[in-house]
Amino acid sequence: MSKTGETPRFRRVVLKLSGEALAGSRGFGIDLDVVKHIAEEIREIHELGVEVAVVVGGGNIWRGVQAQKAGMDRATADYMGMLATIINAMSLQDALEKLGVDTRVQTAIEMREIAEPYIRRRAIRHLEKGRVVIFAGGTGNPYFSTDTAAALRAAEIEAEVILMAKRVDGVYDSDPLSNPSARRFTHLTYRDVINRGLGVMDSTAASLCMDNGIPIVVFNLTKKGNVKRAVLGEEIGTQVGGSSMPDDERARAEQKMKEIVEATRREFAQIRTGRANPALLDRITVEAYGDVYPINQLASISVPEARLLVIQPWDRKVLPNIERAILKSDLALTPVSDGSVLRITIPTLTEERRRDLVKIAKKVAEDMRVAVRNTRREAIDALRAKQKNKEITEDDLKKGQEDIQKLTDKFIAEIDALLEAKEAEIMEV
């Protein structure tokens, strides 16, 4: 528990900042007001007790890809970009320390006069001592992006998540700035990112995350408090892999189980008791106007007395059709017509018939329980497959199984309650 009383979902995180994020609206260079805002966001999660590592890009100062297109040697251009990330890291360190946050910069390219060289064990030790560690210089190798550096460092320090800070609120199927109809994804798999080229991160970085089961949260950095929301596990932005996948399976399982409970209600409603219930007629279809319709689309059904159903067709011409359909059904009901409406008196049940109906209700309930348990099995099998493919972690699998079991217990209890009520209704004299 943090000193604020809030419990973070993640204990150790890597925050990935693009160089452009530090430029703000200017689009180039370093906007110190923006850097201060980012530092305040980092301080907020640091005060929750979260161990924070930051990987920063350099696109606000130098873009190696553009330089290469202009004719520069790719390796030279990339090394220049690494130097730009170190400038950004130093500006962020200064802003954090002005806020009282103890910070270390580690660089993949050694420059001892201004920063520590990257040493994995030392980085972890800094984090354990409550220091924010800023990783600069990318991986130290050309041809690898700072996204790949973030994925690599996250794997090395055993971070639980990569927080991808963007200027938009997640991942879209097209550019939301130019397409107002662009659709935002709430959850994606690693393979979605790799195969669909959605711009979350490059394929090397995404593959590293998938291989190591590191979830990614893509969110809008410009909205105050969003870094904290992401760390607390709130549903913001787009989640890639990780714990979003159990949530997906849980949601699917919950929807299926809800549908099973609703099916139980419908089946119970059609078990005839000594009381009149319009739902008794739900399964009956009527031929009319060259098509087939449920009764409730051709007539109103009312219950003026406890054992009496009254059917009032909206068109008298279909009255004989409705009467024939009821007589052909397996309900053993005899409608009486006066030319305008049909009246059905529900006969009193014998004790033997009541017990038979209870047996039928119990059979329906057991079939529905089996359907709920099958849904549980399917959901857990899906989670196990995702864990095997390294789309989720073992902890995610365990939590997902626990959540789905809770859903199973809940919906089986609902079926049991419906059965108890139906038994009471059937046995009521």
XYZ file of C-alpha atoms in Angstrom:
429
model
C 0.000 0.000 0.000
C 1.353 3.462 -0.902
C 1.424 6.380 1.478
C -1.578 7.831 -0.389
C -3.664 4.763 0.461
C -3.989 3.751 -3.211
C -2.745 0.361 -4.352
C -0.902 0.322 -7.700
C -1.557 -2.555 -10.032
C 2.085 -2.552 -11.154
C 5.126 -2.573 -8.876
C 7.811 -1.776 -11.471
C 7.166 0.016 -14.771
C 8.976 1.344 -17.811
C 7.589 4.638 -19.073
C 8.399 5.146 -22.756
C 8.493 8.794 -23.832
C 8.908 9.893 -27.415
C 11.227 12.793 -28.043
C 8.313 14.651 -29.616
C 6.481 14.499 -26.288
C 9.121 16.810 -24.776
C 8.734 19.329 -27.601
C 5.074 20.062 -26.826
C 3.200 22.155 -29.364
C 6.416 23.581 -30.770
C 7.245 20.271 -32.431
C 10.991 20.795 -32.048
C 13.441 21.184 -29.192
C 12.555 20.989 -25.501
C 9.558 22.745 -23.957
C 10.494 23.069 -20.283
C 6.854 23.482 -19.212
C 6.034 20.155 -20.864
C 9.055 18.512 -19.249
C 7.885 19.836 -15.866
C 4.406 18.357 -16.483
C 5.926 14.969 -17.321
C 8.133 15.124 -14.218
C 5.070 15.850 -12.066
C 3.284 12.841 -13.557
C 6.305 10.653 -12.759
C 6.534 12.034 -9.219
C 2.872 11.163 -8.680
C 3.410 7.458 -9.378
C 6.756 7.469 -7.568
C 4.864 8.593 -4.446
C 2.631 5.529 -4.828
C 5.699 3.389 -4.206
C 6.066 2.368 -7.858
C 9.578 1.700 -9.148
C 9.887 3.856 -12.280
C 12.286 3.521 -15.188
C 12.038 5.871 -18.170
C 13.183 5.389 -21.750
C 13.203 8.588 -23.757
C 13.458 9.128 -27.499
C 15.221 11.912 -29.380
C 12.916 12.792 -32.278
C 12.399 16.347 -31.035
C 16.084 17.055 -31.734
C 17.207 14.601 -34.399
C 15.528 11.963 -36.550
C 17.987 9.473 -37.981
C 15.512 8.038 -40.507
C 15.000 11.428 -42.137
C 18.735 12.043 -42.228
C 19.256 8.677 -43.892
C 16.667 9.574 -46.546
C 18.634 12.753 -47.189
C 21.743 10.664 -47.887
C 23.472 10.308 -44.502
C 24.966 6.993 -43.471
C 22.327 5.144 -41.398
C 24.654 4.150 -38.563
C 25.990 7.704 -38.201
C 22.464 9.119 -38.222
C 21.363 6.640 -35.563
C 24.307 7.440 -33.290
C 23.422 11.129 -33.529
C 19.876 10.227 -32.505
C 21.250 8.393 -29.446
C 23.059 11.573 -28.398
C 19.764 13.468 -28.718
C 18.082 11.043 -26.294
C 20.818 11.813 -23.733
C 20.092 15.536 -23.952
C 16.405 14.787 -23.334
C 17.236 12.492 -20.417
C 19.304 15.205 -18.749
C 16.465 17.728 -19.081
C 14.020 15.275 -17.512
C 16.463 14.449 -14.713
C 16.798 18.145 -13.903
C 13.006 18.600 -13.767
C 12.556 15.550 -11.521
C 15.251 16.550 -9.088
C 13.772 20.043 -8.812
C 10.630 18.227 -7.585
C 12.651 16.322 -5.013
C 12.742 13.003 -6.883
C 16.098 11.216 -6.654
C 17.099 10.306 -10.225
C 19.842 8.514 -12.138
C 20.581 8.645 -15.863
C 22.174 5.564 -17.392
C 23.430 5.628 -20.959
C 24.058 2.815 -23.409
C 26.945 4.911 -24.794
C 29.485 5.547 -22.076
C 29.992 9.181 -21.023
C 30.945 9.013 -17.360
C 31.254 12.768 -16.872
C 27.494 13.294 -17.188
C 25.820 9.904 -16.573
C 26.352 6.344 -15.423
C 26.950 3.601 -17.981
C 24.053 1.175 -18.228
C 24.610 -1.715 -15.819
C 21.596 -3.934 -15.280
C 22.200 -4.833 -11.644
C 22.974 -1.239 -10.721
C 19.782 -0.068 -12.436
C 17.718 -2.583 -10.453
C 19.444 -1.503 -7.236
C 18.584 2.139 -7.921
C 14.954 1.198 -8.471
C 14.866 -0.806 -5.244
C 16.209 2.237 -3.399
C 13.377 4.377 -4.757
C 15.301 6.239 -7.447
C 13.864 6.962 -10.878
C 16.205 5.592 -13.548
C 16.269 7.204 -16.987
C 17.693 4.983 -19.730
C 19.244 7.053 -22.531
C 21.187 6.259 -25.675
C 18.733 3.648 -26.916
C 20.270 0.179 -27.023
C 23.679 1.645 -27.916
C 23.410 0.114 -31.383
C 22.311 1.611 -34.688
C 19.307 0.175 -36.520
C 17.373 -0.297 -33.250
C 14.662 2.135 -32.164
C 14.065 3.523 -28.676
C 10.896 1.364 -28.665
C 13.168 -1.658 -28.868
C 15.317 -0.136 -26.120
C 12.196 0.169 -23.926
C 11.240 -3.472 -24.549
C 14.809 -4.657 -23.936
C 15.254 -2.680 -20.706
C 11.801 -3.751 -19.478
C 12.768 -7.396 -19.955
C 16.173 -6.909 -18.313
C 14.866 -5.187 -15.176
C 11.761 -7.437 -15.038
C 9.294 -4.575 -15.398
C 5.642 -5.569 -15.179
C 4.410 -3.226 -17.908
C 5.527 -0.722 -20.527
C 3.569 2.535 -20.421
C 3.674 3.981 -23.949
C 2.989 7.703 -23.583
C 1.489 9.247 -26.734
C -0.292 12.412 -27.800
C -3.458 10.447 -28.612
C -5.575 8.339 -26.253
C -4.661 4.897 -27.587
C -4.265 2.907 -30.788
C -6.654 3.536 -33.692
C -7.396 1.722 -36.944
C -6.463 4.948 -38.780
C -5.095 8.382 -37.895
C -7.654 9.973 -35.504
C -6.234 13.440 -36.216
C -7.198 13.210 -39.903
C -10.100 10.721 -39.684
C -12.874 11.648 -37.183
C -14.407 8.166 -37.697
C -11.229 6.341 -36.667
C -11.983 3.537 -34.192
C -9.939 3.154 -31.027
C -8.974 -0.323 -29.904
C -9.313 -1.068 -26.202
C -7.418 -4.374 -26.350
C -4.983 -5.834 -28.848
C -2.804 -8.923 -28.977
C 0.913 -8.679 -29.675
C 0.305 -10.351 -33.029
C -2.275 -7.667 -33.907
C 0.454 -5.071 -33.411
C 3.018 -7.032 -35.429
C 0.793 -8.200 -38.296
C -1.421 -5.144 -38.741
C 1.260 -2.467 -38.487
C -0.782 -0.349 -36.087
C 2.068 1.961 -35.091
C 2.219 1.034 -31.408
C 5.901 0.129 -31.657
C 8.150 -1.508 -34.209
C 7.959 -5.256 -34.788
C 11.268 -5.978 -33.022
C 10.025 -4.278 -29.852
C 6.608 -5.955 -30.049
C 8.240 -9.375 -30.519
C 10.436 -8.805 -27.465
C 7.362 -7.918 -25.405
C 5.491 -10.980 -26.674
C 8.421 -13.321 -25.979
C 8.725 -12.009 -22.428
C 5.016 -11.552 -21.690
C 5.335 -7.807 -21.023
C 1.991 -6.000 -21.393
C 1.846 -2.544 -22.975
C -0.538 0.300 -22.167
C -0.799 3.030 -24.815
C -2.341 6.236 -23.466
C -2.513 10.022 -23.790
C 0.311 11.679 -21.861
C -1.107 15.190 -22.234
C -4.105 14.458 -19.991
C -3.177 15.177 -16.389
C -3.208 12.109 -14.125
C -3.171 9.538 -16.927
C 0.162 8.012 -15.903
C -1.260 7.389 -12.443
C -4.479 5.959 -13.901
C -2.461 3.534 -15.998
C -0.408 2.420 -12.983
C -3.553 1.918 -10.901
C -4.905 -0.373 -13.629
C -7.777 1.829 -14.775
C -9.219 1.175 -18.237
C -7.561 3.924 -20.271
C -6.078 3.948 -23.733
C -5.271 0.651 -25.442
C -3.882 -2.423 -23.729
C -1.674 -4.790 -25.678
C -1.260 -8.339 -24.421
C -0.885 -8.867 -20.709
C -3.784 -8.613 -18.321
C -6.148 -7.212 -20.934
C -6.442 -10.708 -22.385
C -7.883 -12.306 -19.244
C -10.270 -9.364 -19.120
C -11.368 -10.127 -22.683
C -11.985 -13.792 -21.899
C -13.759 -12.863 -18.676
C -16.066 -10.481 -20.544
C -16.866 -13.104 -23.169
C -17.526 -15.746 -20.518
C -19.714 -13.365 -18.518
C -21.819 -12.526 -21.574
C -22.322 -16.217 -22.417
C -23.262 -17.047 -18.828
C -25.756 -14.177 -18.735
C -27.360 -15.553 -21.890
C -27.581 -19.005 -20.286
C -29.372 -17.573 -17.237
C -31.802 -15.721 -19.518
C -32.428 -18.966 -21.408
C -33.167 -20.627 -18.057
C -35.778 -17.966 -17.294
C -37.421 -18.508 -20.675
C -37.482 -22.281 -20.280
C -38.986 -22.028 -16.794
C -41.617 -19.569 -18.020
C -42.800 -22.167 -20.526
C -43.275 -24.878 -17.907
C -47.017 -24.736 -17.277
C -48.199 -24.289 -13.711
C -51.624 -23.619 -12.265
C -51.133 -19.903 -12.952
C -51.661 -18.065 -16.214
C -48.457 -16.687 -17.719
C -48.170 -15.083 -21.184
C -44.687 -16.617 -21.514
C -46.394 -20.006 -21.936
C -47.130 -19.006 -25.510
C -43.673 -17.654 -26.387
C -42.618 -20.668 -28.456
C -45.818 -20.839 -30.501
C -45.579 -19.437 -34.014
C -48.538 -18.548 -36.223
C -48.845 -18.651 -40.011
C -50.263 -15.351 -41.226
C -49.882 -12.973 -44.170
C -47.717 -15.514 -45.994
C -45.150 -15.719 -43.200
C -44.674 -17.088 -39.676
C -44.862 -14.857 -36.575
C -44.680 -15.246 -32.782
C -48.092 -14.715 -31.194
C -46.983 -11.559 -29.404
C -46.370 -9.902 -32.797
C -49.981 -10.536 -33.847
C -51.919 -9.989 -30.626
C -51.818 -8.643 -27.091
C -51.882 -11.199 -24.265
C -53.305 -10.289 -20.871
C -53.959 -12.082 -17.569
C -57.258 -10.728 -16.156
C -57.465 -13.576 -13.618
C -54.924 -15.890 -11.997
C -55.838 -18.822 -14.254
C -57.052 -17.000 -17.377
C -55.187 -15.840 -20.510
C -56.913 -13.496 -22.950
C -55.516 -13.125 -26.476
C -56.669 -10.043 -28.421
C -55.517 -10.089 -32.102
C -54.862 -6.738 -33.705
C -56.460 -8.142 -36.864
C -59.505 -10.388 -36.318
C -58.728 -12.237 -39.544
C -55.781 -14.016 -37.896
C -57.846 -15.195 -34.886
C -58.472 -18.683 -36.402
C -54.767 -18.989 -37.255
C -53.777 -18.267 -33.642
C -56.368 -20.755 -32.368
C -55.071 -23.508 -34.670
C -51.471 -22.868 -33.646
C -52.318 -23.185 -29.935
C -54.279 -26.405 -30.483
C -51.381 -27.917 -32.481
C -48.857 -27.110 -29.755
C -47.782 -29.542 -27.037
C -49.197 -27.327 -24.261
C -52.513 -29.198 -24.025
C -54.415 -25.908 -23.858
C -57.901 -25.381 -25.315
C -58.670 -21.811 -26.409
C -62.273 -20.625 -26.579
C -63.138 -18.056 -29.264
C -65.957 -15.522 -29.251
C -64.967 -14.174 -32.690
C -62.960 -11.286 -31.238
C -60.698 -12.758 -28.590
C -59.415 -16.119 -27.409
C -59.736 -17.151 -23.773
C -57.618 -19.921 -22.285
C -58.375 -21.267 -18.860
C -55.351 -22.881 -17.263
C -56.497 -26.177 -15.730
C -55.643 -27.061 -12.156
C -52.679 -29.422 -11.899
C -52.831 -32.741 -10.083
C -50.240 -33.522 -7.420
C -48.635 -36.098 -9.716
C -48.438 -33.616 -12.576
C -46.845 -31.016 -10.294
C -44.104 -33.463 -9.294
C -43.491 -34.306 -12.958
C -43.103 -30.610 -13.735
C -40.628 -30.185 -10.869
C -38.553 -32.986 -12.407
C -38.650 -31.179 -15.752
C -37.557 -27.917 -14.110
C -34.684 -29.670 -12.342
C -33.554 -31.189 -15.628
C -33.618 -27.763 -17.294
C -31.598 -26.289 -14.404
C -28.979 -29.038 -14.560
C -28.594 -28.629 -18.331
C -28.040 -24.906 -17.810
C -25.494 -25.499 -15.045
C -23.587 -27.770 -17.414
C -23.683 -25.014 -20.053
C -22.211 -22.528 -17.551
C -19.452 -24.982 -16.597
C -18.686 -25.616 -20.273
C -18.344 -21.860 -20.764
C -15.918 -21.770 -17.840
C -13.862 -24.573 -19.367
C -13.735 -22.861 -22.781
C -12.624 -19.559 -21.242
C -9.893 -21.177 -19.157
C -8.685 -23.219 -22.151
C -8.433 -19.966 -24.131
C -6.399 -18.359 -21.337
C -4.067 -21.348 -21.161
C -3.484 -21.132 -24.906
C -2.642 -17.432 -24.600
C -0.244 -18.132 -21.749
C 1.420 -20.864 -23.807
C 1.836 -18.374 -26.673
C 3.285 -15.855 -24.183
C 0.477 -13.394 -24.792
C -0.228 -13.343 -21.037
C 1.837 -14.153 -17.962
C 1.373 -16.997 -15.481
C 0.056 -14.467 -12.948
C -2.476 -13.259 -15.525
C -3.540 -16.858 -16.125
C -4.027 -17.485 -12.419
C -6.016 -14.284 -11.922
C -8.113 -14.972 -15.014
C -8.960 -18.473 -13.776
C -9.984 -17.100 -10.387
C -12.197 -14.416 -11.963
C -13.905 -16.906 -14.282
C -14.526 -19.300 -11.382
C -16.174 -16.456 -9.452
C -18.415 -15.796 -12.456
C -19.268 -19.496 -12.652
C -20.246 -19.616 -8.977
C -22.329 -16.464 -9.350
C -24.359 -17.618 -12.353
C -24.897 -21.142 -11.055
C -26.248 -19.561 -7.861
C -28.654 -17.513 -10.020
C -29.853 -20.680 -11.767
C -30.342 -22.358 -8.384
C -32.415 -19.401 -7.187
C -34.573 -19.516 -10.328
C -35.132 -23.248 -9.814
C -36.122 -22.756 -6.189
C -38.663 -20.091 -7.173
C -40.030 -22.257 -10.001
C -40.448 -25.271 -7.721
C -42.384 -23.140 -5.240
C -44.590 -21.823 -8.049
C -45.298 -25.322 -9.405
C -46.141 -26.796 -5.996
C -48.361 -23.884 -4.955
C -51.949 -25.101 -4.774
